[in-house]
Amino acid sequence: MPASAQPSTPTQPAFNRALHYGAGLLLCLSASALYGHRIDMRPLWWDEGFSIYVARLAPLELLRTLAADVHPPAYFLLLSGWVKLTGAAPFSVRSLSLLTSVVTVALLYAAGRRINGHAGAVITAALSIVSPYVLYYARETRMYSLGILLTAASLYAFLRLTARPAASRWWWLLYVGGSALGLSTHYAFAILPAAQIATIVALRRAALRQWLLAGGAAAILFAPWLIFARSQLLSLQSARLGGASQLQIGWPALGAIQPLITGYIPGSLPTVPVATALFIAIVLTGVVALQNRQRILAVVLGLCICGALALILLVRYTPGEAVARGTRLGFTALPGLCLLAATGLQRLLRLERWVGMAALVALSATLLPATLAPFSQPADVNEDYRPLVQQVQLLANPDDAVLAPYVWQQGYFASYAPGPLKFYGGAETPDSGPASAAAILAAHQRLWVLNYRADVHAPEVPLNVWLNHNAALVFEHWFGNTQLALFVRAEPAPDHWPAQALLEQNISVEYSPPPASIRPGAVLYLNLRWRTDGRVDGFDRVFVHLGIADAPPAAQSDHELADGFTPISKWPLQHAAIDRHALLLPANLTPGQYLLMAGVYDSQTNVRAQVLAPSGCASTTTVASAA
């Protein structure tokens, strides 16, 4: 082969670039695998449900909703477009946070390389990947992963611009755009540009004009939202943020720092205190090392971390609310913590390799259990709406309505089971509940009610009283902290009651015969009218059973008289009591003739009141084929 045809040997710079990009790509793929592993394992929680609900609103309604809430709109607008592309399933909505977190890893890899070379890039990216805090928000449908990404982007642009003041205008555009988007993602992002401007004032005053212009441009881009939501911002500041005199220090400060390093661990891992102390020591080592080489960067990272911690500690927490709950506001500290920790580890490796290796091994051994803990954490069954949604899917009709007092409940349904059900918001005040329910049942035959930590039988709630008088309870079941109840619109009581039975203790019941035929899966409605002229002893509940003699009931409705609002213990009755019952027939009920029986019984002994007349009182109905 001629010499001219010999392949040329790759140059060292080309090889280094390939190694650089290959390592970065491998780290990003590793982050994707870790963040995406069983990403839909954990059930959605309130804030995620709210995010999904808002993202499905029309743009103008979305902005109006957020103007009355505590967050600016950038993330929700992005999520709205993402939902249109991918759907609202848990994996789909959480994958947006996964994507932004992977891009954060890439940005921190690039920033680490400019500060500490190739080894520093790998360490910085690896620390961000295994950070329990980053992992938590990479798997949650909230704006904090986007906030971390925009913080990293702004810091990287700041790094390029301070290293080379005559840098390309594209870096200025990245800085201005990233800052404006960051402010439009979360108000806590303001800590970062404030720290950057303060650093320029202290160390680069000659370049202050450029930075003020850039900051002003970002503020102008953010200003329309400030004007739109100004009243909400003022009330938020007065309601949630205290003054400097209320700044919490000591153990509360440690409680704010620890989740930034080890995440939100539900139980106490013995390695958490060690990992926290070791990480802080390494970060402080990084501050000292960076101060000697790139003082301006060390100062801005330090100010950003301190500002984030101060914000967490300035929040007014309600009684019983842990300071760690506010750690989400410290997302601007994460990129700085990773960069400083990587710098500290490299400093230790250069001073004494064995010391650096020991620190790296110790940090990995104590931090990784916190990183892996969420994958083995059992789901909170009390807050898991998946079984509840499945139950509604099984029993609901397409024209049913759902009364969801909280919008996050609507977000859950939109994610777990999007469908034709019509959702209505809950009453803002107890007195407006009956009016809302009346309007809903005027348009729908059946109403599902989602009671979070509330009971439909509570007589002190006006909505419950109204439902008792105007609807019949078909189904109720507790799913953790939420009671699911199905009501059907009440049918008017007849003017004349064609059938009557007399029970012991002079109890009489009047009723209308059931329909001659009904299909499986339908609701069998029955009005009863009870009378008595004396005190009733030993019986406290009413039953209505549909079944075959000497066999368990195929469908039943057992509860206190008038659903507990007129208990038998309060008899004798001055007037006849209307008692509404609705039986939900199983969808697989075998066709045939069934007995419909009603009476009263003692819930302690299951002894029923004896029927005196007519003998063997019961009505019959035929369950027809579902076809």
XYZ file of C-alpha atoms in Angstrom:
627
model
C 0.000 0.000 0.000
C 1.448 3.427 -0.840
C 2.533 5.531 2.070
C 0.009 8.183 1.138
C -2.788 5.658 1.633
C -1.831 4.834 5.228
C -4.537 5.907 7.695
C -3.488 8.804 9.847
C -3.161 8.317 13.594
C -5.784 10.282 15.556
C -4.357 13.337 17.206
C -4.321 13.614 20.975
C -6.844 16.507 21.059
C -9.298 14.497 18.961
C -8.897 11.514 21.273
C -9.430 13.714 24.332
C -12.592 15.176 22.826
C -13.923 11.708 22.078
C -13.109 10.618 25.628
C -14.756 13.750 27.010
C -17.987 13.352 25.048
C -18.062 9.594 25.550
C -17.748 9.915 29.325
C -20.421 12.612 29.395
C -22.787 10.502 27.307
C -22.209 7.461 29.517
C -22.964 9.491 32.644
C -26.155 10.889 31.100
C -27.290 7.394 30.141
C -26.548 6.200 33.679
C -28.607 9.076 35.072
C -31.491 8.198 32.746
C -31.433 4.573 33.875
C -31.327 5.472 37.579
C -33.960 8.211 37.435
C -36.280 6.185 35.228
C -36.113 2.930 37.209
C -39.659 2.251 38.469
C -40.434 5.946 38.156
C -44.162 5.308 38.515
C -43.744 3.065 41.576
C -44.572 5.808 44.070
C -48.188 7.037 43.962
C -48.882 10.602 42.953
C -49.183 13.033 45.833
C -51.066 16.307 46.299
C -48.649 18.674 44.568
C -48.233 16.351 41.601
C -51.996 16.081 41.257
C -52.197 19.881 41.312
C -49.512 20.116 38.605
C -51.425 17.717 36.350
C -54.711 19.524 36.963
C -53.208 22.911 36.081
C -51.343 21.568 33.036
C -54.621 20.403 31.481
C -56.265 23.824 31.703
C -56.549 26.206 28.777
C -53.593 28.661 28.715
C -55.501 31.696 29.991
C -57.243 29.686 32.701
C -53.866 28.199 33.626
C -52.397 31.671 34.146
C -55.390 32.816 36.193
C -55.187 29.741 38.406
C -51.478 30.242 39.055
C -51.948 33.952 39.718
C -54.018 32.874 42.725
C -51.456 30.251 43.765
C -47.826 30.434 44.897
C -45.883 29.593 41.722
C -45.042 31.373 38.452
C -46.128 29.724 35.192
C -43.056 28.581 33.205
C -42.996 24.977 34.422
C -46.750 24.533 34.121
C -46.801 25.882 30.569
C -43.975 23.501 29.686
C -45.801 20.615 31.376
C -48.989 21.545 29.515
C -47.227 21.118 26.181
C -45.543 17.942 27.414
C -48.899 16.429 28.424
C -50.312 17.176 24.980
C -47.404 15.237 23.454
C -47.052 12.310 25.859
C -50.288 12.102 27.850
C -50.857 12.489 31.586
C -49.965 9.008 32.868
C -47.587 9.026 35.886
C -44.608 7.881 33.807
C -45.322 10.504 31.142
C -45.666 13.513 33.431
C -42.684 12.509 35.572
C -40.502 11.925 32.525
C -40.329 15.700 31.993
C -38.529 16.031 35.330
C -36.345 13.067 34.381
C -35.336 14.776 31.135
C -34.497 18.092 32.803
C -32.438 16.275 35.442
C -30.407 14.433 32.793
C -29.687 17.746 31.040
C -28.582 19.094 34.434
C -26.048 16.260 34.667
C -24.687 17.244 31.242
C -24.409 20.924 32.225
C -22.668 20.137 35.504
C -20.305 17.836 33.638
C -19.397 20.749 31.343
C -19.040 23.166 34.270
C -16.941 20.694 36.254
C -14.616 20.228 33.292
C -13.989 23.965 32.980
C -13.238 24.248 36.688
C -11.358 21.028 37.452
C -10.626 19.288 34.158
C -11.856 15.910 32.946
C -11.627 14.183 36.333
C -13.512 17.055 37.952
C -16.225 16.786 35.300
C -16.745 13.096 36.022
C -16.849 13.617 39.803
C -19.258 16.570 39.540
C -21.653 14.697 37.251
C -21.447 11.545 39.375
C -22.272 13.508 42.537
C -25.319 15.033 40.867
C -26.484 11.603 39.661
C -26.319 9.968 43.100
C -27.635 13.031 44.959
C -30.788 11.822 46.777
C -32.215 15.347 46.531
C -31.774 15.497 42.746
C -33.079 11.936 42.418
C -36.216 12.792 44.389
C -37.179 15.713 42.167
C -36.115 13.904 38.982
C -39.005 11.522 39.710
C -41.662 14.064 40.723
C -44.066 16.147 38.653
C -42.960 19.479 40.078
C -40.864 22.433 38.976
C -37.815 21.844 41.177
C -35.875 19.712 38.687
C -36.369 22.459 36.090
C -35.223 25.001 38.677
C -32.027 23.010 39.287
C -31.421 22.819 35.524
C -31.834 26.573 35.034
C -29.570 27.217 38.031
C -26.878 25.057 36.432
C -27.358 26.835 33.077
C -27.070 30.279 34.659
C -23.974 29.252 36.627
C -22.337 27.810 33.519
C -23.005 31.005 31.555
C -21.659 33.024 34.510
C -18.540 30.844 34.533
C -17.916 31.412 30.818
C -18.589 35.149 30.977
C -16.388 35.827 34.007
C -13.549 33.732 32.585
C -13.679 35.606 29.252
C -15.453 38.979 29.443
C -15.356 39.187 25.636
C -17.115 35.842 25.284
C -19.669 35.227 22.576
C -22.998 37.016 22.898
C -24.648 33.601 22.950
C -23.450 33.167 26.516
C -25.095 36.468 27.432
C -28.304 35.253 25.795
C -28.068 32.006 27.760
C -27.566 33.947 30.974
C -30.453 36.361 30.358
C -32.810 33.687 29.057
C -31.901 31.209 31.798
C -32.385 33.833 34.509
C -35.753 34.965 33.120
C -36.956 31.366 32.819
C -35.631 30.574 36.290
C -37.563 33.467 37.822
C -40.635 32.329 35.872
C -40.207 28.817 37.264
C -39.872 29.599 40.977
C -39.494 32.826 42.920
C -36.696 31.261 44.992
C -34.520 31.378 41.863
C -34.011 35.111 42.568
C -31.299 34.087 45.051
C -28.960 33.167 42.184
C -28.935 36.436 40.163
C -28.780 38.353 43.450
C -25.671 36.362 44.453
C -24.129 36.890 41.013
C -24.681 40.662 41.007
C -23.390 40.945 44.592
C -20.240 39.053 43.591
C -19.678 41.318 40.584
C -20.099 44.391 42.797
C -17.521 43.049 45.249
C -14.922 41.628 42.848
C -15.527 42.879 39.279
C -16.941 46.353 39.629
C -15.535 47.374 36.256
C -17.905 44.898 34.578
C -20.897 45.912 36.689
C -22.628 47.818 33.883
C -22.769 44.744 31.636
C -24.151 42.565 34.398
C -26.726 45.136 35.446
C -27.921 45.366 31.850
C -28.165 41.577 31.652
C -30.009 41.397 34.967
C -32.308 44.211 33.880
C -33.111 42.389 30.646
C -34.048 39.255 32.615
C -36.195 41.354 34.962
C -37.993 42.985 32.015
C -38.802 39.567 30.573
C -40.164 38.490 33.968
C -42.029 41.757 34.656
C -45.318 40.889 32.869
C -45.905 38.024 35.257
C -45.065 40.205 38.269
C -47.709 42.688 37.161
C -50.248 39.945 36.454
C -49.795 38.252 39.855
C -48.767 41.227 42.019
C -51.546 40.869 44.612
C -50.768 37.190 45.125
C -47.056 37.914 45.556
C -47.676 40.465 48.304
C -49.971 38.134 50.235
C -47.521 35.250 49.817
C -44.639 37.247 51.267
C -46.647 38.368 54.272
C -48.122 34.921 54.907
C -45.108 32.641 54.510
C -41.904 34.648 54.974
C -40.775 36.044 58.307
C -38.314 38.817 58.990
C -34.608 38.462 59.666
C -35.361 38.407 63.396
C -37.179 35.096 62.851
C -34.217 33.426 61.144
C -33.870 29.972 62.674
C -30.363 28.772 63.463
C -28.790 25.827 65.236
C -30.530 22.484 64.847
C -33.213 23.871 62.482
C -30.396 24.956 60.164
C -28.965 21.444 60.233
C -32.450 20.112 59.514
C -32.510 22.284 56.395
C -29.038 21.278 55.206
C -29.402 17.536 55.674
C -32.163 16.921 53.044
C -30.136 18.915 50.509
C -27.433 16.265 50.908
C -29.238 13.039 51.800
C -32.763 13.691 50.507
C -36.031 12.928 52.254
C -35.502 9.670 54.123
C -38.723 8.462 55.784
C -36.862 6.393 58.347
C -33.602 7.022 60.134
C -30.658 5.609 58.200
C -27.572 5.361 60.435
C -25.386 6.548 57.557
C -27.243 9.859 57.090
C -25.481 11.906 59.822
C -22.090 10.600 58.696
C -22.810 11.384 55.031
C -24.021 14.886 55.939
C -20.975 15.721 58.068
C -18.539 14.272 55.527
C -20.192 16.076 52.607
C -20.093 19.419 54.443
C -16.401 18.922 55.251
C -15.614 18.147 51.605
C -17.608 21.183 50.419
C -15.694 23.457 52.811
C -12.450 21.995 51.473
C -13.681 22.825 47.982
C -14.463 26.417 48.982
C -10.896 26.899 50.249
C -9.390 25.284 47.149
C -11.550 27.261 44.715
C -10.950 30.501 46.603
C -7.270 30.264 45.719
C -7.884 29.633 42.001
C -11.227 31.157 41.004
C -12.263 33.458 43.789
C -15.209 34.953 41.943
C -16.751 31.519 41.397
C -16.125 30.459 45.002
C -17.873 33.589 46.266
C -20.929 33.260 44.019
C -21.385 29.576 44.885
C -20.999 30.305 48.588
C -23.485 33.191 48.460
C -25.969 31.087 46.527
C -25.802 28.223 49.038
C -26.062 30.558 52.040
C -28.936 32.457 50.437
C -30.837 29.236 49.771
C -30.401 28.120 53.388
C -31.481 31.535 54.673
C -34.659 31.363 52.585
C -35.491 27.924 53.978
C -35.013 29.170 57.536
C -36.999 32.385 56.993
C -40.176 30.515 56.071
C -42.926 30.591 58.676
C -43.760 26.971 59.420
C -47.105 25.916 60.833
C -47.108 24.065 64.181
C -45.833 20.538 63.679
C -44.389 21.340 60.241
C -40.709 20.375 59.989
C -38.112 22.789 58.647
C -37.038 20.052 56.228
C -40.343 20.546 54.395
C -39.051 23.891 53.167
C -35.846 22.385 51.794
C -37.450 22.291 48.350
C -36.881 26.068 48.294
C -33.132 25.439 48.406
C -32.873 23.951 44.917
C -30.526 26.759 43.809
C -27.886 25.376 46.202
C -27.608 21.967 44.503
C -25.346 22.767 41.518
C -23.008 24.729 43.788
C -22.843 21.910 46.325
C -21.930 19.395 43.605
C -19.265 21.677 42.081
C -17.694 22.500 45.450
C -17.761 18.879 46.629
C -16.039 17.764 43.413
C -13.424 20.497 43.884
C -12.888 19.403 47.487
C -12.422 15.755 46.531
C -9.916 16.692 43.846
C -8.052 18.857 46.334
C -7.771 15.927 48.749
C -6.645 13.610 45.951
C -3.885 16.027 44.985
C -2.677 16.557 48.554
C -2.665 12.908 49.620
C -4.067 10.365 47.217
C -4.952 7.919 49.975
C -6.814 10.650 51.884
C -8.786 11.591 48.791
C -9.594 7.969 47.986
C -10.642 7.325 51.576
C -12.948 10.371 51.484
C -14.418 9.268 48.147
C -15.052 5.719 49.374
C -16.510 6.919 52.685
C -18.803 9.411 50.946
C -19.995 6.767 48.480
C -20.603 4.203 51.226
C -22.631 6.608 53.375
C -24.498 8.442 50.597
C -25.535 5.521 48.386
C -27.924 3.983 50.975
C -29.866 7.262 50.975
C -29.813 7.288 47.159
C -31.179 3.754 46.889
C -33.665 4.003 49.777
C -36.586 5.366 47.675
C -36.545 2.272 45.454
C -37.311 -0.005 48.400
C -39.655 2.388 50.185
C -43.198 0.962 50.346
C -46.002 3.063 48.929
C -48.084 5.047 51.396
C -51.322 3.086 51.137
C -53.229 5.820 52.961
C -52.489 8.287 50.148
C -52.490 5.895 47.193
C -55.469 6.697 44.952
C -54.843 3.919 42.441
C -57.196 1.368 44.109
C -59.846 4.075 44.504
C -59.639 5.080 40.848
C -59.830 1.432 39.787
C -62.985 1.020 41.881
C -64.615 4.008 40.199
C -63.607 2.672 36.779
C -65.244 -0.648 37.636
C -68.572 0.776 38.802
C -68.998 4.144 37.069
C -71.305 4.972 34.183
C -70.084 7.352 31.462
C -72.531 10.084 32.508
C -71.633 9.961 36.228
C -70.385 13.057 38.040
C -67.530 13.255 40.554
C -67.430 15.805 43.369
C -63.738 16.337 44.182
C -63.204 18.903 46.948
C -59.513 19.285 46.027
C -58.177 19.918 42.535
C -55.302 17.490 43.097
C -57.914 14.720 43.220
C -58.974 15.689 39.712
C -55.315 15.552 38.693
C -55.075 12.003 40.032
C -58.011 10.857 37.910
C -56.653 12.634 34.827
C -53.391 10.719 35.251
C -54.569 7.300 36.407
C -57.779 6.979 34.389
C -58.651 9.750 31.930
C -62.218 9.294 30.817
C -65.642 10.835 30.270
C -66.528 11.450 33.931
C -67.532 15.028 34.682
C -65.638 16.560 37.619
C -66.856 19.309 39.890
C -64.837 21.235 42.448
C -65.750 21.056 46.095
C -67.504 23.709 48.089
C -65.297 26.524 49.322
C -67.510 26.975 52.379
C -69.658 24.396 54.179
C -72.845 26.352 53.488
C -72.310 26.340 49.720
C -72.015 22.542 49.592
C -75.756 21.783 49.305
C -76.172 24.282 46.467
C -73.280 22.684 44.569
C -74.638 19.162 45.071
C -78.140 20.226 44.025
C -76.838 21.651 40.757
C -74.786 18.518 40.079
C -77.605 16.045 40.776
C -79.940 18.114 38.635
C -77.664 17.316 35.689
C -76.529 13.802 36.643
C -78.330 10.767 37.989
C -75.319 9.510 39.966
C -72.690 11.374 41.976
C -69.363 10.094 43.298
C -68.058 11.984 46.334
C -64.365 11.952 47.308
C -64.146 12.719 51.014
C -60.573 13.286 52.132
C -60.346 12.639 55.871
C -64.087 13.226 56.133
C -67.143 10.997 56.534
C -70.406 11.245 54.586
C -72.239 10.221 57.761
C -71.044 13.240 59.785
C -74.272 15.122 60.662
C -72.499 18.430 61.326
C -71.634 18.865 57.628
C -74.433 20.655 55.689
C -73.575 18.791 52.481
C -74.126 15.431 54.206
C -77.495 16.534 55.569
C -78.581 17.681 52.122
C -77.487 14.424 50.481
C -79.397 12.439 53.095
C -82.617 14.252 52.226
C -82.156 14.395 48.467
C -80.119 11.336 47.470
C -79.532 7.720 48.402
C -76.187 6.218 49.340
C -75.345 3.324 47.023
C -71.742 2.531 47.865
C -69.095 3.630 50.327
C -65.605 2.406 51.086
C -62.499 3.839 52.722
C -59.298 3.829 50.676
C -56.713 4.963 53.188
C -57.498 8.557 54.120
C -60.218 8.971 51.491
C -63.800 7.789 51.677
C -65.350 7.018 48.299
C -69.144 7.289 48.225
C -71.675 6.913 45.414
C -75.059 8.633 45.618
C -78.033 8.437 43.285
C -80.635 11.126 42.861
C -83.606 10.499 45.156
C -86.836 9.400 43.551
C -89.931 11.176 44.874
C -91.836 9.329 47.566
C -95.263 8.132 46.409
C -98.423 9.923 47.472
C -99.937 6.562 48.365
C -97.928 3.662 49.782
C -99.392 0.454 48.354
C -97.662 -2.008 50.686
C -97.175 -2.135 54.444
C -95.672 -4.489 57.005
C -95.932 -4.560 60.803
C -92.940 -5.553 62.941
C -92.636 -6.199 66.641
C -92.564 -3.269 69.107
C -95.290 -1.677 66.975
C -92.886 -0.712 64.173
C -94.517 -0.337 60.776
C -92.909 0.162 57.387
C -94.568 1.244 54.160
C -92.977 0.722 50.784
C -93.523 0.619 47.059
C -92.979 -2.696 45.302
C -89.704 -2.860 43.347
C -89.669 -2.859 39.538
C -90.719 -6.122 37.980
C -87.408 -6.457 36.148
C -83.928 -4.996 36.508
C -80.566 -5.683 34.864
C -77.253 -6.663 36.498
C -75.035 -3.685 37.285
C -78.011 -1.349 37.719
C -79.065 0.448 40.902
C -82.263 -0.749 42.576
C -83.857 2.218 44.359
C -86.340 1.819 47.213
C -88.222 4.332 49.376
C -89.306 3.170 52.838
C -91.489 5.042 55.333
C -91.150 4.068 58.983
C -93.653 4.720 61.769
C -93.807 3.908 65.467
C -95.641 5.293 68.455
C -93.343 4.054 71.194
C -89.744 3.570 72.219
C -87.796 0.895 70.348
C -85.310 -1.215 72.290
C -82.661 -3.578 70.939
C -82.767 -2.613 67.261
C -80.539 0.068 65.791
C -80.080 -0.537 62.057
C -82.153 -0.960 58.907
C -81.404 -3.582 56.278
C -82.539 -4.047 52.703
C -81.355 -7.283 51.087
C -81.783 -8.698 47.613
C -81.172 -12.402 47.372
C -82.451 -15.939 47.461
C -83.884 -17.558 50.576
C -81.308 -19.214 52.857
C -78.388 -17.730 50.879
C -76.143 -14.695 51.449
C -77.586 -11.509 49.918
C -76.538 -10.704 46.370
C -76.864 -6.979 47.105
C -77.579 -5.135 50.311
C -77.934 -1.767 51.997
C -77.428 -1.755 55.769
C -77.240 1.436 57.805
C -78.918 3.420 60.531
C -82.351 4.839 59.819
C -82.123 7.725 57.342
C -78.403 7.011 57.043
C -77.842 7.850 60.705
C -79.548 11.229 60.656
C -82.662 9.852 62.394
C -81.301 7.046 64.601
C -83.750 4.514 65.998
C -82.560 5.452 69.487
C -84.435 8.756 69.028
C -87.801 7.074 68.458
C -90.756 7.460 69.038
C -91.129 9.480 65.862
C -93.370 12.496 65.814
C -93.704 12.074 62.049
C -93.116 9.268 59.595
C -89.453 8.956 58.557
C -88.554 8.528 54.900
C -85.644 6.121 54.477
C -83.948 5.918 51.063
C -82.060 2.836 49.959
C -80.184 2.073 46.759
C -78.710 -1.336 46.014
C -75.940 -1.690 43.459
C -76.461 -5.007 41.717
C -73.282 -6.894 40.786
C -72.519 -6.822 37.075
C -72.176 -10.626 37.072
C -75.415 -11.321 38.960
C -77.085 -14.473 37.648
C -80.452 -13.762 35.985
C -83.456 -15.105 37.845
C -86.094 -14.243 40.437
C -84.922 -12.679 43.708
C -86.511 -11.687 47.009
C -86.240 -8.100 48.256
C -86.436 -8.025 52.057
C -86.345 -5.096 54.496
C -86.406 -4.792 58.269
C -84.546 -3.653 61.377
C -81.977 -5.552 63.417
C -79.589 -5.367 66.356
C -76.071 -4.709 65.034
C -74.531 -6.339 68.122
C -76.375 -9.671 67.914
C -77.660 -9.582 64.289
C -81.130 -10.446 65.632
C -83.870 -9.112 63.351
C -87.208 -7.692 64.411
C -89.952 -10.244 63.871
C -92.414 -9.566 61.052
C -95.964 -9.816 62.404
C -97.994 -9.051 59.290
C -98.192 -9.894 56.519
C -96.618 -13.287 57.104
C -93.283 -13.746 55.281
C -93.282 -10.141 54.096
C -91.085 -9.775 51.004
C -91.330 -8.551 47.435
C -89.947 -10.227 44.377
C -88.130 -8.865 41.367
C -86.604 -10.487 38.330
C -83.004 -9.859 37.356
C -82.977 -9.974 33.580
C -80.067 -10.848 31.344
C -77.532 -8.056 30.833
C -77.522 -8.662 27.081
